[in-house]
Coordinates of C-alpha atoms in Angstrom, one line a residue:
I26 CA 0.1 0.1 -0.1
K27 CA 1.6 3.5 -1.1
M28 CA 0.7 6.5 -0.2
Y29 CA 1.6 10.3 -1.7
A30 CA 1.4 13.5 0.0
I31 CA 1.8 16.8 -2.5
N32 CA 2.3 20.7 -1.5
A33 CA 2.9 23.6 -3.8
C34 CA 7.0 22.7 -2.7
G35 CA 6.8 19.0 -3.8
I36 CA 5.8 15.2 -3.2
D37 CA 6.8 12.9 -1.0
S38 CA 5.3 9.0 -0.8
M39 CA 5.6 6.2 1.6
Q40 CA 4.5 2.6 1.5
K41 CA 4.0 -0.5 3.5
T42 CA 3.2 -4.8 2.6
I43 CA -0.3 -6.3 4.1
K44 CA -0.3 -10.0 4.3
V45 CA -3.9 -11.0 4.4
F46 CA -4.2 -14.6 5.2
P47 CA -7.2 -16.9 3.9
N48 CA -10.4 -17.3 6.1
T49 CA -10.2 -21.2 7.1
I50 CA -13.3 -20.6 9.6
T51 CA -17.1 -21.8 8.6
S52 CA -19.8 -21.3 10.8
F53 CA -22.8 -24.2 10.7
F54 CA -25.5 -25.6 12.6
T55 CA -28.7 -27.3 13.0
T56 CA -31.4 -27.3 15.5
S57 CA -34.0 -30.4 17.0
G58 CA -36.3 -28.2 15.6
N59 CA -37.6 -24.6 14.0
T60 CA -41.6 -24.6 15.0
G61 CA -43.3 -25.6 17.9
C62 CA -45.5 -23.7 20.7
E63 CA -45.2 -21.9 23.7
G64 CA -42.1 -23.4 26.0
L65 CA -40.7 -24.6 22.6
I66 CA -37.1 -26.5 23.7
V67 CA -34.7 -26.3 21.0
R68 CA -31.4 -28.3 20.8
F69 CA -28.6 -26.6 19.2
F70 CA -26.1 -28.7 17.2
D71 CA -22.3 -27.3 15.9
F72 CA -21.2 -28.4 12.9
S73 CA -18.8 -25.3 12.0
T74 CA -15.2 -25.7 10.9
G75 CA -11.9 -23.9 11.8
G76 CA -12.8 -22.1 15.0
N77 CA -12.3 -22.9 18.3
N78 CA -14.5 -19.6 19.9
I79 CA -18.3 -20.3 19.4
S80 CA -21.6 -18.6 20.8
Y81 CA -25.4 -18.2 20.2
N82 CA -28.1 -15.1 20.5
F83 CA -31.4 -17.2 20.6
G84 CA -32.7 -13.9 19.7
D85 CA -35.0 -13.9 22.6
G86 CA -33.1 -11.9 24.6
F87 CA -30.7 -14.8 25.8
T88 CA -27.1 -15.9 24.8
S89 CA -25.0 -18.6 24.9
T90 CA -21.2 -19.8 24.6
I91 CA -22.1 -23.9 25.3
K92 CA -20.8 -25.8 22.0
N93 CA -24.2 -27.6 21.9
P94 CA -26.8 -25.4 23.9
I95 CA -30.3 -26.4 24.5
H96 CA -32.9 -23.2 24.8
Q97 CA -36.8 -22.9 26.1
Y98 CA -38.9 -20.0 23.4
N99 CA -41.3 -19.3 26.4
S100 CA -43.6 -16.5 24.3
P101 CA -44.6 -16.6 20.6
G102 CA -42.9 -14.9 17.6
V103 CA -40.6 -15.4 14.9
F104 CA -36.7 -15.4 16.2
K105 CA -33.4 -15.6 14.4
A106 CA -30.9 -17.9 16.1
Y107 CA -27.2 -16.8 15.4
Q108 CA -24.1 -18.7 16.0
Y109 CA -20.8 -16.9 16.3
V110 CA -17.4 -18.8 15.4
N111 CA -14.1 -17.2 15.6
N112 CA -10.4 -18.2 15.8
G113 CA -8.9 -14.6 16.8
C114 CA -8.4 -14.2 13.2
S115 CA -11.0 -14.6 11.1
Y116 CA -14.6 -15.5 11.9
D117 CA -18.0 -16.8 10.4
T118 CA -21.7 -16.5 11.2
S119 CA -24.9 -18.2 10.7
F120 CA -28.4 -18.0 11.5
V121 CA -32.0 -19.9 11.2
I122 CA -35.1 -18.8 11.6
I123 CA -37.7 -20.2 15.0
T124 CA -41.2 -19.7 15.0
V125 CA -42.7 -20.3 18.1
L126 CA -46.3 -20.2 18.0
F127 CA -48.8 -18.7 20.7
K128 CA -50.8 -21.2 23.5
P129 CA -54.6 -20.6 23.7
N130 CA -55.1 -18.2 26.7
F131 CA -57.6 -19.2 29.2
S132 CA -58.8 -19.5 33.6
I133 CA -60.6 -22.1 35.0
S134 CA -62.7 -21.8 38.6
K135 CA -64.9 -24.2 41.0
S136 CA -68.1 -23.3 42.5
A137 CA -66.8 -24.1 45.9
P138 CA -63.5 -25.6 47.2
N139 CA -65.0 -28.4 49.5
I140 CA -67.9 -30.3 48.2
C141 CA -69.4 -33.6 50.0
V142 CA -69.4 -37.1 48.0
K143 CA -72.3 -36.8 45.8
E144 CA -72.6 -33.2 46.1
A145 CA -72.5 -31.3 42.5
V146 CA -69.7 -28.9 41.9
Q147 CA -69.7 -26.3 38.9
F148 CA -67.0 -26.1 36.9
N149 CA -66.1 -22.6 34.1
A150 CA -63.6 -22.1 32.0
N151 CA -63.3 -18.3 30.9
I152 CA -60.9 -18.3 27.3
T153 CA -59.4 -15.6 26.0
D154 CA -58.9 -17.7 22.4
S155 CA -61.0 -20.3 20.6
G156 CA -60.2 -24.0 21.3
A157 CA -61.3 -27.7 22.2
I158 CA -61.2 -28.1 26.2
T159 CA -61.0 -31.5 28.2
W160 CA -61.8 -31.7 31.9
Y161 CA -60.2 -34.6 33.5
F162 CA -61.5 -34.9 37.3
G163 CA -59.1 -36.6 39.1
D164 CA -61.4 -40.0 39.6
G165 CA -61.0 -41.5 35.9
D166 CA -64.0 -39.5 34.6
S167 CA -63.6 -36.5 32.0
S168 CA -65.6 -33.8 30.5
N169 CA -65.6 -32.1 27.1
F170 CA -68.0 -28.9 27.9
Y171 CA -66.4 -26.1 29.0
N172 CA -68.3 -25.6 32.0
P173 CA -69.3 -29.1 33.5
I174 CA -71.1 -30.0 36.4
H175 CA -69.5 -33.0 38.6
K176 CA -70.2 -35.1 41.4
Y177 CA -67.7 -37.4 43.4
T178 CA -68.4 -40.8 44.6
T179 CA -65.3 -41.2 46.8
A180 CA -63.7 -38.5 49.0
G181 CA -60.1 -37.7 49.3
K182 CA -58.3 -34.7 47.3
K183 CA -58.7 -34.6 43.8
Y184 CA -56.8 -33.2 41.1
I185 CA -58.2 -31.7 38.4
T186 CA -56.6 -30.9 34.8
V187 CA -57.8 -29.3 32.1
I188 CA -56.1 -29.0 28.6
L189 CA -57.3 -26.2 25.9
K190 CA -56.2 -27.3 22.4
S191 CA -56.2 -24.0 20.3
F192 CA -58.1 -24.6 16.7
L193 CA -55.8 -22.5 15.0
N194 CA -52.4 -23.9 15.4
S195 CA -52.8 -27.1 17.3
C196 CA -50.9 -25.7 20.6
Q197 CA -52.5 -26.5 24.1
N198 CA -52.6 -25.1 27.6
I199 CA -53.0 -27.2 30.2
K200 CA -54.2 -25.7 33.8
I201 CA -54.3 -27.7 37.1
D202 CA -56.6 -27.3 40.0
Y203 CA -57.9 -29.5 42.6
V204 CA -61.4 -30.4 45.7
N205 CA -61.0 -31.9 48.5
V206 CA -64.2 -33.7 48.6
L207 CA -65.5 -34.8 52.6
P208 CA -66.8 -38.2 53.2
L209 CA -71.0 -38.8 53.9
P210 CA -71.5 -40.1 57.7
T211 CA -71.8 -44.0 57.6
I212 CA -75.1 -44.7 60.0
N213 CA -76.2 -47.3 61.9
V214 CA -79.8 -47.6 63.1
T215 CA -81.2 -50.2 65.8
A216 CA -84.2 -50.3 67.2
D217 CA -85.5 -52.5 70.7
T218 CA -88.1 -54.0 68.3
N219 CA -88.8 -54.1 64.8
Q220 CA -92.5 -54.7 65.2
A221 CA -94.9 -53.9 68.3
C222 CA -98.3 -53.0 69.1
A223 CA -99.6 -49.2 68.6
Y224 CA -99.3 -47.1 71.9
H225 CA -95.4 -49.1 72.0
V226 CA -92.7 -47.1 72.9
F227 CA -90.2 -47.6 70.1
N228 CA -86.3 -47.1 71.6
L229 CA -84.3 -45.9 68.7
L230 CA -80.7 -45.4 67.9
A231 CA -78.2 -44.2 65.5
N232 CA -74.5 -44.2 65.0
S233 CA -71.8 -42.4 63.2
P234 CA -67.7 -42.5 63.5
Q235 CA -68.4 -39.2 61.9
T236 CA -71.1 -37.5 63.3
N237 CA -73.3 -37.0 66.0
I238 CA -75.9 -34.9 64.4
F239 CA -79.2 -36.7 63.4
T240 CA -83.0 -35.9 62.0
W241 CA -85.5 -38.5 62.7
Y242 CA -88.7 -38.7 60.0
F243 CA -90.6 -41.4 61.8
G244 CA -93.3 -41.3 58.2
D245 CA -96.3 -40.1 60.5
S246 CA -95.4 -36.6 59.7
N247 CA -93.4 -36.5 63.6
T248 CA -89.9 -35.4 63.3
T249 CA -87.2 -35.0 66.1
N250 CA -83.5 -34.5 66.8
G251 CA -81.1 -36.6 68.7
I252 CA -79.2 -39.9 68.7
D253 CA -81.4 -42.5 71.3
V254 CA -84.8 -41.2 70.7
K255 CA -88.2 -42.6 71.4
H256 CA -91.7 -42.7 69.6
V257 CA -94.8 -43.7 69.8
Y258 CA -97.3 -45.0 66.8
Q259 CA -101.2 -44.3 67.4
Y260 CA -101.8 -46.4 64.3
G261 CA -101.0 -49.9 62.9
G262 CA -99.2 -50.2 59.9
T263 CA -96.0 -50.2 58.1
Y264 CA -93.6 -47.2 58.5
T265 CA -90.6 -46.2 57.0
V266 CA -88.8 -44.0 59.6
K267 CA -86.0 -41.8 57.7
I268 CA -82.8 -40.9 59.5
V269 CA -80.7 -37.9 58.3
A270 CA -77.4 -37.6 59.7
K271 CA -74.9 -34.0 59.1
T272 CA -71.4 -33.9 59.7
T273 CA -69.8 -30.3 61.3
A274 CA -68.9 -29.5 57.3
N275 CA -72.7 -30.2 56.3
C276 CA -72.4 -33.6 54.4
V277 CA -75.5 -35.2 54.8
D278 CA -76.4 -38.9 54.0
T279 CA -79.7 -41.2 54.8
A280 CA -80.6 -44.4 56.6
Y281 CA -83.9 -46.3 56.6
K282 CA -85.6 -48.1 59.1
Q283 CA -88.9 -50.4 58.4
L284 CA -91.2 -50.6 61.7
I285 CA -94.8 -52.6 61.7
V286 CA -97.0 -51.7 64.2
F287 CA -100.3 -53.7 64.6
P288 CA -103.0 -52.2 66.1
V289 CA -104.6 -52.0 69.1
P290 CA -108.4 -52.9 69.7
T291 CA -110.6 -50.1 71.7
S292 CA -111.6 -51.2 75.0
D293 CA -115.2 -49.2 76.2
F294 CA -118.2 -50.4 77.9
S295 CA -121.5 -48.9 78.5
Y296 CA -124.1 -50.5 81.5
T297 CA -127.6 -49.6 83.1
P298 CA -128.7 -48.5 85.7
K299 CA -126.0 -45.3 86.0
D300 CA -125.9 -46.4 90.1
T301 CA -128.4 -47.1 92.5
C302 CA -129.0 -46.9 96.6
T303 CA -128.3 -49.3 99.4
G304 CA -128.7 -52.8 97.1
P305 CA -128.5 -55.5 95.9
V306 CA -128.7 -54.2 92.5
T307 CA -128.5 -56.5 89.0
V308 CA -126.3 -54.3 86.6
K309 CA -126.4 -55.3 82.6
F310 CA -123.0 -54.4 80.8
T311 CA -122.7 -53.6 77.2
N312 CA -120.0 -54.3 75.4
L313 CA -118.6 -50.9 72.5
S314 CA -115.0 -52.3 72.1
Q315 CA -114.1 -52.4 68.3
G316 CA -110.7 -54.7 66.5
A317 CA -111.1 -57.4 69.6
I318 CA -112.0 -60.9 69.6
N319 CA -111.6 -62.0 73.1
F320 CA -112.6 -60.1 76.6
L321 CA -111.9 -60.6 80.4
W322 CA -114.2 -58.5 82.4
T323 CA -113.3 -58.1 86.3
F324 CA -116.5 -56.9 88.0
G325 CA -114.8 -55.1 91.4
N326 CA -116.3 -57.6 93.3
G327 CA -114.5 -61.1 93.0
N328 CA -116.8 -62.0 89.8
T329 CA -115.4 -62.4 86.6
S330 CA -116.3 -62.5 82.8
T331 CA -115.2 -63.8 79.5
N332 CA -118.6 -62.8 77.6
I333 CA -119.5 -59.9 75.6
N334 CA -122.2 -58.5 77.4
P335 CA -122.4 -59.9 80.7
T336 CA -124.4 -59.0 84.2
N337 CA -123.3 -58.8 87.3
T338 CA -125.0 -58.9 91.3
Y339 CA -123.9 -56.3 93.6
N340 CA -125.5 -56.8 96.6
G341 CA -124.3 -53.7 98.9
V342 CA -123.0 -50.7 99.1
G343 CA -119.9 -50.0 97.8
S344 CA -117.7 -48.5 94.9
Y345 CA -116.3 -51.4 92.5
N346 CA -113.5 -51.1 89.8
I347 CA -114.8 -52.9 86.6
Q348 CA -111.9 -53.3 84.2
L349 CA -113.0 -54.8 80.5
T350 CA -109.3 -55.9 78.7
S351 CA -109.9 -56.5 75.0
N352 CA -107.4 -58.8 72.9
N353 CA -107.1 -59.1 69.3
E354 CA -105.0 -61.8 66.7
Y355 CA -101.8 -59.7 66.8
N356 CA -102.3 -59.8 71.4
C357 CA -102.6 -56.2 71.3
L358 CA -104.1 -55.6 74.6
A359 CA -106.4 -52.3 75.5
T360 CA -108.2 -52.1 78.6
S361 CA -110.9 -49.7 79.4
K362 CA -112.0 -49.0 83.7
Q363 CA -115.3 -47.4 85.3
N364 CA -116.3 -47.6 88.4
Y365 CA -119.5 -48.9 89.7
I366 CA -121.5 -46.9 92.9
V367 CA -124.0 -48.4 95.2
Y368 CA -124.9 -45.4 97.2
Q369 CA -125.7 -44.6 100.7
M370 CA -129.1 -42.9 100.9
P371 CA -128.4 -39.4 101.2
K372 CA -129.6 -37.3 104.0
A373 CA -130.2 -33.2 103.8
S374 CA -129.1 -30.7 106.0
L375 CA -128.7 -26.8 106.3
D376 CA -128.4 -23.7 108.1
F377 CA -127.3 -20.1 107.2
N378 CA -126.6 -16.6 109.0
P379 CA -127.6 -13.9 109.0
D380 CA -131.1 -14.4 108.3
K381 CA -131.8 -10.6 108.3
G382 CA -130.4 -7.8 106.9
C383 CA -130.0 -4.8 104.9
P384 CA -129.8 -5.3 101.0
P385 CA -127.1 -6.5 99.3
L386 CA -127.1 -9.1 101.9
E387 CA -124.4 -11.6 101.5
V388 CA -125.5 -14.8 103.4
T389 CA -123.5 -17.5 104.1
F390 CA -124.6 -20.9 103.4
E391 CA -123.7 -24.0 105.8
N392 CA -124.4 -27.8 104.2
N393 CA -124.4 -30.0 106.8
S394 CA -125.9 -32.8 105.0
I395 CA -124.5 -36.8 105.1
N396 CA -124.0 -39.2 102.6
G397 CA -124.1 -36.8 99.3
T398 CA -121.9 -36.4 96.5
S399 CA -123.9 -33.4 94.8
Y400 CA -125.9 -30.5 96.4
L401 CA -128.2 -28.0 94.0
W402 CA -129.2 -25.0 96.7
N403 CA -132.3 -22.8 95.2
F404 CA -132.1 -19.1 97.7
G405 CA -135.7 -18.1 97.0
D406 CA -134.6 -15.6 94.6
G407 CA -134.4 -17.1 91.6
E408 CA -131.0 -17.8 91.7
T409 CA -129.0 -21.3 92.2
D410 CA -125.4 -22.8 93.1
T411 CA -123.9 -26.3 93.0
L412 CA -121.4 -25.1 95.9
F413 CA -121.2 -27.3 98.8
S414 CA -121.4 -24.5 101.5
P415 CA -121.6 -21.5 99.3
K416 CA -121.8 -17.6 99.6
H417 CA -125.1 -16.1 98.3
T418 CA -125.8 -12.1 98.1
Y419 CA -129.6 -10.8 98.2
K420 CA -130.2 -7.9 96.0
L421 CA -134.2 -7.2 96.7
T422 CA -136.2 -6.4 99.6
G423 CA -138.6 -9.4 100.5
K424 CA -138.7 -13.0 102.7
Y425 CA -136.9 -15.6 100.3
T426 CA -137.3 -19.4 101.8
V427 CA -134.2 -22.3 100.9
K428 CA -134.1 -24.9 99.9
L429 CA -131.0 -28.0 99.6
I430 CA -130.9 -31.1 97.3
A431 CA -128.6 -33.3 98.6
K432 CA -127.7 -36.0 95.9
A433 CA -125.8 -39.7 95.8
G434 CA -124.9 -40.5 92.0
T435 CA -128.1 -40.0 89.5
I436 CA -130.7 -41.5 91.5
C437 CA -131.0 -41.2 94.9
S438 CA -131.8 -37.8 96.6
D439 CA -132.9 -36.0 99.5
T440 CA -134.1 -32.2 99.8
V441 CA -134.9 -29.9 103.0
T442 CA -136.4 -26.6 103.4
A443 CA -135.0 -23.8 105.3
S444 CA -137.4 -23.4 109.0
K445 CA -136.4 -19.7 108.8
L446 CA -136.7 -17.4 106.1
V447 CA -133.8 -15.0 104.8
S448 CA -135.5 -11.5 105.7
V449 CA -134.4 -9.0 103.4
Y450 CA -135.2 -5.0 104.6
E451 CA -136.6 -2.3 103.3
T452 CA -134.0 0.3 101.4
P453 CA -134.1 3.9 102.1
I454 CA -133.8 6.1 98.6
S455 CA -132.0 9.1 99.3
I456 CA -133.1 11.9 96.9
F457 CA -132.8 15.6 97.6
D458 CA -133.0 19.3 95.7
T459 CA -131.1 22.5 96.3
V460 CA -132.5 26.2 95.8
I461 CA -130.5 29.1 96.3
D462 CA -131.9 32.0 97.9
R463 CA -131.2 34.5 95.1
L464 CA -132.8 37.4 97.5
V465 CA -129.7 37.5 99.5
K466 CA -126.2 38.7 98.9
P467 CA -123.4 37.7 98.6
Y468 CA -125.4 34.3 97.6
G469 CA -125.0 31.2 100.4
D470 CA -128.3 30.8 101.7
I471 CA -129.1 27.1 100.6
N472 CA -132.7 25.5 101.1
F473 CA -132.2 22.1 100.9
K474 CA -135.4 19.9 99.7
N475 CA -135.7 16.2 101.3
K476 CA -137.5 14.0 98.8
S477 CA -136.1 10.4 100.3
T478 CA -138.5 7.8 100.9
N479 CA -138.7 4.4 103.2
A480 CA -135.9 6.7 105.5
T481 CA -136.4 7.9 109.0
N482 CA -133.2 10.1 109.8
Y483 CA -130.6 11.8 107.9
L484 CA -127.3 13.1 107.8
W485 CA -126.5 16.1 105.3
L486 CA -122.6 16.8 105.0
Y487 CA -122.1 20.1 103.2
G488 CA -118.8 19.6 101.8
D489 CA -117.1 22.5 104.1
G490 CA -116.6 20.1 107.2
F491 CA -120.2 21.1 108.5
K492 CA -122.8 18.7 108.9
S493 CA -126.6 18.0 109.7
N494 CA -129.2 16.0 110.7
E495 CA -132.1 17.7 110.1
K496 CA -134.8 16.7 107.3
D497 CA -134.9 19.8 105.2
P498 CA -132.2 22.4 106.0
N499 CA -131.3 26.1 105.4
Y500 CA -127.5 26.1 105.3
K501 CA -125.5 29.4 104.6
Y502 CA -121.7 28.9 103.0
K503 CA -119.1 31.2 104.8
S504 CA -117.0 31.1 101.8
F505 CA -117.1 30.6 98.3
G506 CA -116.6 27.7 95.9
T507 CA -117.7 24.4 94.8
F508 CA -118.7 22.0 97.2
Q509 CA -119.8 18.2 96.9
V510 CA -123.2 17.8 99.2
I511 CA -124.1 14.3 100.4
L512 CA -127.3 12.9 102.2
I513 CA -127.2 10.0 103.9
A514 CA -131.0 8.8 104.4
Y515 CA -131.4 6.0 107.3
S516 CA -134.2 3.6 107.4
K517 CA -136.2 2.1 110.9
D518 CA -134.0 -1.0 110.2
N519 CA -131.1 1.0 110.3
C520 CA -131.0 0.5 106.1
I521 CA -128.8 3.4 104.5
D522 CA -129.0 5.4 100.5
S523 CA -126.9 8.1 100.1
S524 CA -126.8 11.0 96.9
F525 CA -125.2 13.6 96.4
K526 CA -124.9 17.1 94.6
T527 CA -122.1 19.4 93.4
I528 CA -123.0 23.2 94.5
F529 CA -121.4 26.1 93.6
I530 CA -121.4 29.2 95.1
P531 CA -119.8 32.5 93.3
E532 CA -117.4 35.3 95.1
Y533 CA -118.9 37.9 96.1
F534 CA -116.9 41.4 94.5
S535 CA -118.4 45.1 95.5
G536 CA -117.2 48.8 95.5
L537 CA -117.5 52.1 94.1
Y538 CA -115.3 54.4 92.3
I539 CA -115.4 58.1 91.4
P540 CA -113.4 59.6 88.6
N541 CA -111.5 63.3 89.1
A542 CA -111.9 64.9 85.9
F543 CA -113.4 64.5 82.2
T544 CA -112.8 66.0 79.1
P545 CA -116.9 66.7 77.2
D546 CA -114.7 67.7 73.8
L547 CA -113.0 64.1 73.5
N548 CA -115.0 61.4 71.7
N549 CA -114.2 58.4 74.0
A550 CA -114.2 57.1 77.9
A551 CA -112.6 60.3 79.8
S552 CA -115.6 62.7 77.6
K553 CA -117.9 61.9 80.7
F554 CA -118.2 61.8 84.6
K555 CA -119.6 58.7 85.3
P556 CA -118.8 56.7 88.3
A557 CA -118.2 52.8 88.3
G558 CA -119.8 50.2 91.0
L559 CA -120.3 46.4 91.6
E560 CA -123.3 45.5 93.6
L561 CA -124.9 48.6 94.3
K562 CA -128.6 48.7 96.2
E563 CA -128.7 52.1 96.6
Y564 CA -126.9 55.0 95.5
S565 CA -127.0 59.1 95.4
I566 CA -124.3 61.0 94.0
K567 CA -124.1 64.7 93.5
V568 CA -122.3 67.6 92.4
Y569 CA -121.7 71.0 93.5
T570 CA -119.7 73.9 92.3
K571 CA -117.2 75.3 94.4
W572 CA -120.1 77.6 95.6
G573 CA -122.9 75.1 96.3
K574 CA -124.3 75.1 93.4
L575 CA -125.9 72.0 92.3
V576 CA -124.9 70.8 88.7
W577 CA -126.0 67.0 88.5
Q578 CA -127.1 64.1 90.7
S579 CA -127.9 60.6 89.8
T580 CA -129.5 57.4 91.3
E581 CA -129.5 55.2 88.6
L582 CA -128.4 51.6 89.0
L583 CA -128.9 48.8 86.7
D584 CA -127.6 45.2 87.9
G585 CA -126.1 47.2 90.9
K586 CA -124.2 49.0 88.5
P587 CA -124.5 53.1 88.5
I588 CA -125.3 54.1 85.1
G589 CA -126.0 57.9 85.3
E590 CA -123.0 60.0 83.9
W591 CA -122.8 63.9 83.8
N592 CA -121.4 65.6 80.1
G593 CA -120.6 69.3 81.8
L594 CA -124.0 70.9 81.4
D595 CA -126.0 72.4 84.4
I596 CA -129.5 71.5 85.6
E597 CA -130.8 73.6 82.8
G598 CA -128.9 72.6 80.4
N599 CA -125.8 75.4 80.2
P600 CA -121.9 74.5 79.8
C601 CA -120.3 74.3 82.8
I602 CA -117.0 76.3 82.8
Q603 CA -113.9 74.8 82.8
G604 CA -112.7 74.2 86.7
S605 CA -112.9 72.2 89.9
Y606 CA -115.8 70.8 90.7
V607 CA -117.2 68.8 94.6
W608 CA -119.0 65.6 94.3
I609 CA -120.4 64.0 97.0
V610 CA -122.2 60.2 97.7
D611 CA -124.9 60.6 100.2
K612 CA -126.2 57.6 100.2
A613 CA -124.1 53.8 98.9
I614 CA -125.3 51.0 100.3
F615 CA -124.2 47.5 98.4
T616 CA -126.7 44.0 98.0
D617 CA -124.8 42.8 101.2
G618 CA -125.8 45.2 103.1
K619 CA -123.2 47.2 104.2
P620 CA -122.5 50.7 103.3
W621 CA -119.9 52.1 101.3
N622 CA -117.0 53.6 103.1
G623 CA -115.9 55.9 101.4
Q624 CA -112.7 56.5 98.1
M625 CA -109.4 56.3 99.6
S626 CA -107.6 59.7 99.3
S627 CA -104.3 60.7 99.1
N628 CA -103.8 60.1 102.6
N629 CA -105.2 56.5 102.5
I630 CA -108.6 58.4 104.4
P631 CA -111.8 56.7 103.0
Q632 CA -114.3 59.9 101.7
S633 CA -117.3 60.2 100.7
S634 CA -116.8 63.5 99.0
G635 CA -114.3 65.1 96.5
N636 CA -113.3 66.6 93.7
V637 CA -113.4 66.2 90.0
T638 CA -112.0 68.5 87.0
L639 CA -113.5 69.4 84.1
I640 CA -111.3 70.5 80.8
R641 CA -111.8 72.2 77.8

C-alpha cells in the first residue's frame, strides 16, 4: 500500500505491505426443530469448522457460549438464532429462523373448594382464545364441556387437569387445580324391636363415626333430633323411618328403618242402671269395644266373665272397680275402667247466717248433709248454686225460702227446706233538691228539699266540714267555691242510701269608684263623668260648684251598677265652665247590706266626697 503527500513545494511518498491470510472458518449448525408452541425447547447442534470460539444469540434476549446448547422459548414470535465462530483472526456467522406459536389463553374456577361426596360442583372455564377443552376430574372421569358439573362418589383430594387445544395452531395449554371431597357420614340404626302394637314406645338408636347430628322422620308426620330417641305410633301400619345424618362440614347422608305397627283394639263399655241406692242390684253391661276378639271382665266384687255382654249383681253399698280387657289377633291389648257405685241414701241438712239484714245482704250457707255427692241450692230469689257451702247475695227487699237438694249419684236424693226465712229489709232511697236564695247577697243561703223515701233519719254533709241531721235544712256557706253535698238516709232498720249534688257558690265582689277628671270635648270614655260600681243596692251622688250650686245628680242603677253620667252641662242644660267641682255620695249601700265606706284619699283616709276637674 503506497501513499503520496503533495503540496506546492514538492511531493513525498511512503509504502507498507499488508499480508492477508485466507479465511479458514465456516459457521454451520442445525436444530432439533424450528417450529413449536410456547415453551418450545430447541437443541442446537454445532457443525462449524476452523474456529475455537463459539457463541449463540437465540433472538429472544438470551445467549449462550455452550457448543451444543439447549434453549426454551417461553413467548410466541419469530426469532433469528445466530451462531458466531472465530479463531482470533477470522470469523463466520450463520442463523436459523425459530417460529414459536402461541398457546390458547384461559383460566378455570370452581363453585366451592370443599364439597361432599355426591354433591355437585360447578367448574367454569374463562377462555380468551378459541380451542377444544378437556376436563380430567381426578377420579377417572372427564368432560369436553366448557363449564361441566361433576359429582364425586369417593372422598379425597381430587386433582383436576384441564387441557385447551387451539383451533388455530393445535397448541395446547394446561391448568391444574384440586377439590377436597369430604366423606358422607355412615349411619347404623338399631331398634329395640322391629314390630310391636300401637302405643308401644320404640327405642331407636343412631350411630355414626363421623357425626352425632341426626334428624328423624318417623313416617307419621312427626320428626325429632337426637341420637337415642323414642317414638310412639298411635295407628297400625308399616312405617319407614328416615334418618338424616349431618357432619360439621354439612355433609348429609340418609338411612332408613322399617317398623311394623299392629293395630290396638279399643276397649269401652256402658252399663245400666248408672247407679242405685243400698242394693242388691243387677247391672247389665254392654261391650262397646272395637277390633277385639277376646274379652276379660273383672267386676270389682270378685266376679269375672269372658262374655261379650255380661251381667253382674252387687249386693251392698260400695264402689266397685270394673275393668274390661280386649284382645285382638296380634295379641294387642286395650283396657278400660269404670266405677259402679251403690250409694248410701243421702240426708239433706242446712243452716245459714245471717237470716236478716239490709240489701245487698250476703248470706253464708252451711251444708250439714250426709252421704251426698252433689248439691243444688235454691235461694228463693230465682238464683241457684251447686257449691257445697256457698255464699249468696240478696239484692232486693223481701222474704226468701231456701231449699237444698242432696244427691248421691244420679238416682238417690233428699230435699230439705230451711226452717227460717231470709229477710231482706226495705232500703231507703236518698233524693234531694237544692234551692239557692237569690234574694240575699252574697249568694250562700241554700234551702235543701229532702225527697227521700222509706227513711226516718238523715245526715247532711255540706262539703265544707259542717253537717246536720235536719230533714230539710237551710244552710249558709261562709265562703265561695264548689262543694259536694251528701245526703245519707237511714231506714227504721238502719239501712242506708246516699246521694250527692255539687253546689257552686260564686265569689262576691262589690265596690264604688268616682273619677276625678273628664273632658266633654273628647270622643272617648274620658268625655263623661261616670261613676263605676258593683253590687249596689242604693246609690245617690251629687255634683256642686265650689260655691255650692248643684249642677248634676243621679240615683240610677242597673244590675247593681251606676248608669248615670254627667256631660258637663248644668241642670238647666248650660255648659259648665272649666274648673274644679265637688262630688258628694250621700248614699251607697251594697246588696249584702253593707254601706260604702268612701273612696281612699291621698292620705289613705276613705271619703264620701271629693273633687272632679272639668277640662275644656
